[in-house]
């Protein structure tokens, strides 16, 4: 899907709400507004065929409301496919809070957000995403049971990010097995873009395996911290896409795979945790395929986090979380092989399997 600019005359023709170009079959969109706390949030429920819509809440300073809406629509749709391909009985949902998590996130704002989540009666279950912590989810838990990603001391499965990173690492290793014939990442040059909660944990796995890791982030303090902790180098250039590398791991925000970046990319594999990496699902997946770059679909390999929070609903323990997360290796290999066999993009191969699971459940329910 593209983040499109919609002209006023187009809006008249297609309708300003359901006509949104990224509004692809969403069941429900909820706009949450609270004057007292300054909360402005959007909850997107894409599909609840497989179960309640579960997906994290992102707090981000968007340039405008349209960007926030596009983000939540893209993210919630991605969650439907992520849970479907991972075999979880969950639908797809996501929330965004508009604002700066560092300066505008207050306990009152989080509690008010929790009340809005509660008002949906469990159709949407939240968790953490960019700008959120387990502490924030513990707060939300005070006003609603429809929240996961709770801290371990409060009975939850804890921060999902290390498990997300582990699953991403599994997907990366499977891609290496497919592309290089071996999943050993020793001496492979890997660029990790975004070394937040997930990116840092991924860096740890990579550096333990002896990969040559370069890190980039807009947060310079964090770059120094991570460089001081692991044996990695800070990327000091201004355009990592043009660098010689084996693997590009996008772990910041979405849409970094676009006309501009793909044209320059020399990586043989793309495997990262960021959601919605393809700016346009069809065009950019095809461009990657034409360039012979192995793309591990984001919603497949970053599913560790949802596996971790789902444990809170299904009461399974760490061992099962690890087993399900390690299975990402096998599924990734299967998807890469299916794409090759059917002469389609890896994104399409993954999407087709996810959609067929949703469609089968619809038929069962009918
Ligand atoms: P985070 O907020 O902890 O980290 C994001 C990092 O990216 C920050 O350090 C930020 O400074 C950096 N960043 C932002 N813009 C950047 C840019 N243009 N260039 C380089 N760095 C930039 O978030 P996170 O929890 O680590 O999540 C990272 C990505 O993975 C997000 O896209 C998120 O949706 C996705 N994801 C996270 C989880 C999870 O369990 N946390 C699960 C699935 C998917």
mmCIF file with all atom_site columns, C-alpha atoms in Angstrom, residues 280-354:
data_model
loop_
_atom_site.group_PDB
_atom_site.id
_atom_site.type_symbol
_atom_site.label_atom_id
_atom_site.label_alt_id
_atom_site.label_comp_id
_atom_site.label_asym_id
_atom_site.label_entity_id
_atom_site.label_seq_id
_atom_site.pdbx_PDB_ins_code
_atom_site.Cartn_x
_atom_site.Cartn_y
_atom_site.Cartn_z
_atom_site.occupancy
_atom_site.B_iso_or_equiv
_atom_site.pdbx_formal_charge
_atom_site.auth_seq_id
_atom_site.auth_comp_id
_atom_site.auth_asym_id
_atom_site.auth_atom_id
_atom_site.pdbx_PDB_model_num
ATOM 1  C CA . UNK A 1 280 ? 4.390  -0.147  -1.741 1.00 0.00 ? 280 UNK A CA 1
ATOM 2  C CA . UNK A 1 281 ? 3.752  -3.848  -1.227 1.00 0.00 ? 281 UNK A CA 1
ATOM 3  C CA . UNK A 1 282 ? 3.503  -4.837  -4.893 1.00 0.00 ? 282 UNK A CA 1
ATOM 4  C CA . UNK A 1 283 ? 5.917  -2.502  -6.626 1.00 0.00 ? 283 UNK A CA 1
ATOM 5  C CA . UNK A 1 284 ? 8.730  -2.702  -4.125 1.00 0.00 ? 284 UNK A CA 1
ATOM 6  C CA . UNK A 1 285 ? 8.483  -6.441  -3.486 1.00 0.00 ? 285 UNK A CA 1
ATOM 7  C CA . UNK A 1 286 ? 8.768  -6.908  -7.273 1.00 0.00 ? 286 UNK A CA 1
ATOM 8  C CA . UNK A 1 287 ? 11.722 -4.516  -7.499 1.00 0.00 ? 287 UNK A CA 1
ATOM 9  C CA . UNK A 1 288 ? 13.580 -6.506  -4.830 1.00 0.00 ? 288 UNK A CA 1
ATOM 10 C CA . UNK A 1 289 ? 12.865 -9.749  -6.625 1.00 0.00 ? 289 UNK A CA 1
ATOM 11 C CA . UNK A 1 290 ? 14.082 -8.330  -9.944 1.00 0.00 ? 290 UNK A CA 1
ATOM 12 C CA . UNK A 1 291 ? 17.324 -7.255  -8.267 1.00 0.00 ? 291 UNK A CA 1
ATOM 13 C CA . UNK A 1 292 ? 17.756 -10.757 -6.827 1.00 0.00 ? 292 UNK A CA 1
ATOM 14 C CA . UNK A 1 293 ? 17.579 -9.508  -3.232 1.00 0.00 ? 293 UNK A CA 1
ATOM 15 C CA . UNK A 1 294 ? 16.124 -12.049 -0.795 1.00 0.00 ? 294 UNK A CA 1
ATOM 16 C CA . UNK A 1 295 ? 13.463 -10.253 1.222  1.00 0.00 ? 295 UNK A CA 1
ATOM 17 C CA . UNK A 1 296 ? 12.281 -11.954 4.427  1.00 0.00 ? 296 UNK A CA 1
ATOM 18 C CA . UNK A 1 297 ? 8.699  -10.643 4.854  1.00 0.00 ? 297 UNK A CA 1
ATOM 19 C CA . UNK A 1 298 ? 8.597  -8.368  7.896  1.00 0.00 ? 298 UNK A CA 1
ATOM 20 C CA . UNK A 1 299 ? 5.290  -9.605  9.307  1.00 0.00 ? 299 UNK A CA 1
ATOM 21 C CA . UNK A 1 300 ? 6.619  -13.151 9.236  1.00 0.00 ? 300 UNK A CA 1
ATOM 22 C CA . UNK A 1 301 ? 9.989  -12.676 10.922 1.00 0.00 ? 301 UNK A CA 1
ATOM 23 C CA . UNK A 1 302 ? 9.011  -10.027 13.477 1.00 0.00 ? 302 UNK A CA 1
ATOM 24 C CA . UNK A 1 303 ? 6.232  -12.161 14.995 1.00 0.00 ? 303 UNK A CA 1
ATOM 25 C CA . UNK A 1 304 ? 8.214  -13.035 18.143 1.00 0.00 ? 304 UNK A CA 1
ATOM 26 C CA . UNK A 1 305 ? 6.635  -10.138 20.017 1.00 0.00 ? 305 UNK A CA 1
ATOM 27 C CA . UNK A 1 306 ? 3.088  -11.232 19.306 1.00 0.00 ? 306 UNK A CA 1
ATOM 28 C CA . UNK A 1 307 ? 3.997  -14.813 20.222 1.00 0.00 ? 307 UNK A CA 1
ATOM 29 C CA . UNK A 1 308 ? 5.294  -13.472 23.537 1.00 0.00 ? 308 UNK A CA 1
ATOM 30 C CA . UNK A 1 309 ? 2.224  -11.382 24.387 1.00 0.00 ? 309 UNK A CA 1
ATOM 31 C CA . UNK A 1 310 ? -0.182 -14.095 23.190 1.00 0.00 ? 310 UNK A CA 1
ATOM 32 C CA . UNK A 1 311 ? 1.289  -16.278 25.952 1.00 0.00 ? 311 UNK A CA 1
ATOM 33 C CA . UNK A 1 312 ? -0.463 -13.999 28.447 1.00 0.00 ? 312 UNK A CA 1
ATOM 34 C CA . UNK A 1 313 ? -3.840 -14.840 26.915 1.00 0.00 ? 313 UNK A CA 1
ATOM 35 C CA . UNK A 1 314 ? -3.221 -18.549 26.360 1.00 0.00 ? 314 UNK A CA 1
ATOM 36 C CA . UNK A 1 315 ? -1.138 -19.168 29.484 1.00 0.00 ? 315 UNK A CA 1
ATOM 37 C CA . UNK A 1 316 ? 1.776  -20.856 27.814 1.00 0.00 ? 316 UNK A CA 1
ATOM 38 C CA . UNK A 1 317 ? 5.278  -20.449 29.236 1.00 0.00 ? 317 UNK A CA 1
ATOM 39 C CA . UNK A 1 318 ? 8.745  -19.391 28.092 1.00 0.00 ? 318 UNK A CA 1
ATOM 40 C CA . UNK A 1 319 ? 9.573  -22.779 26.580 1.00 0.00 ? 319 UNK A CA 1
ATOM 41 C CA . UNK A 1 320 ? 6.585  -22.649 24.227 1.00 0.00 ? 320 UNK A CA 1
ATOM 42 C CA . UNK A 1 321 ? 7.341  -19.010 23.403 1.00 0.00 ? 321 UNK A CA 1
ATOM 43 C CA . UNK A 1 322 ? 10.858 -20.018 22.333 1.00 0.00 ? 322 UNK A CA 1
ATOM 44 C CA . UNK A 1 323 ? 9.601  -23.045 20.385 1.00 0.00 ? 323 UNK A CA 1
ATOM 45 C CA . UNK A 1 324 ? 7.062  -20.992 18.449 1.00 0.00 ? 324 UNK A CA 1
ATOM 46 C CA . UNK A 1 325 ? 9.646  -18.246 17.819 1.00 0.00 ? 325 UNK A CA 1
ATOM 47 C CA . UNK A 1 326 ? 12.264 -20.695 16.557 1.00 0.00 ? 326 UNK A CA 1
ATOM 48 C CA . UNK A 1 327 ? 9.665  -22.046 14.153 1.00 0.00 ? 327 UNK A CA 1
ATOM 49 C CA . UNK A 1 328 ? 10.020 -18.719 12.280 1.00 0.00 ? 328 UNK A CA 1
ATOM 50 C CA . UNK A 1 329 ? 13.219 -20.236 10.822 1.00 0.00 ? 329 UNK A CA 1
ATOM 51 C CA . UNK A 1 330 ? 11.297 -23.106 9.204  1.00 0.00 ? 330 UNK A CA 1
ATOM 52 C CA . UNK A 1 331 ? 8.413  -20.945 8.017  1.00 0.00 ? 331 UNK A CA 1
ATOM 53 C CA . UNK A 1 332 ? 10.808 -18.409 6.470  1.00 0.00 ? 332 UNK A CA 1
ATOM 54 C CA . UNK A 1 333 ? 12.630 -21.113 4.522  1.00 0.00 ? 333 UNK A CA 1
ATOM 55 C CA . UNK A 1 334 ? 9.291  -22.522 3.332  1.00 0.00 ? 334 UNK A CA 1
ATOM 56 C CA . UNK A 1 335 ? 8.109  -19.087 2.184  1.00 0.00 ? 335 UNK A CA 1
ATOM 57 C CA . UNK A 1 336 ? 11.350 -18.334 0.320  1.00 0.00 ? 336 UNK A CA 1
ATOM 58 C CA . UNK A 1 337 ? 11.142 -21.715 -1.433 1.00 0.00 ? 337 UNK A CA 1
ATOM 59 C CA . UNK A 1 338 ? 7.440  -21.291 -2.233 1.00 0.00 ? 338 UNK A CA 1
ATOM 60 C CA . UNK A 1 339 ? 8.139  -17.871 -3.793 1.00 0.00 ? 339 UNK A CA 1
ATOM 61 C CA . UNK A 1 340 ? 10.868 -19.339 -5.976 1.00 0.00 ? 340 UNK A CA 1
ATOM 62 C CA . UNK A 1 341 ? 8.752  -22.314 -7.030 1.00 0.00 ? 341 UNK A CA 1
ATOM 63 C CA . UNK A 1 342 ? 5.698  -20.230 -7.873 1.00 0.00 ? 342 UNK A CA 1
ATOM 64 C CA . UNK A 1 343 ? 7.696  -17.377 -9.395 1.00 0.00 ? 343 UNK A CA 1
ATOM 65 C CA . UNK A 1 344 ? 6.144  -14.785 -7.099 1.00 0.00 ? 344 UNK A CA 1
ATOM 66 C CA . UNK A 1 345 ? 7.533  -12.323 -4.573 1.00 0.00 ? 345 UNK A CA 1
ATOM 67 C CA . UNK A 1 346 ? 8.290  -13.528 -1.060 1.00 0.00 ? 346 UNK A CA 1
ATOM 68 C CA . UNK A 1 347 ? 5.837  -10.951 0.282  1.00 0.00 ? 347 UNK A CA 1
ATOM 69 C CA . UNK A 1 348 ? 3.063  -12.359 -1.888 1.00 0.00 ? 348 UNK A CA 1
ATOM 70 C CA . UNK A 1 349 ? 3.949  -15.926 -0.907 1.00 0.00 ? 349 UNK A CA 1
ATOM 71 C CA . UNK A 1 350 ? 3.599  -15.053 2.789  1.00 0.00 ? 350 UNK A CA 1
ATOM 72 C CA . UNK A 1 351 ? 0.466  -12.976 2.268  1.00 0.00 ? 351 UNK A CA 1
ATOM 73 C CA . UNK A 1 352 ? -1.267 -15.757 0.320  1.00 0.00 ? 352 UNK A CA 1
ATOM 74 C CA . UNK A 1 353 ? -0.723 -18.281 3.115  1.00 0.00 ? 353 UNK A CA 1
ATOM 75 C CA . UNK A 1 354 ? -1.905 -15.809 5.779  1.00 0.00 ? 354 UNK A CA 1
#
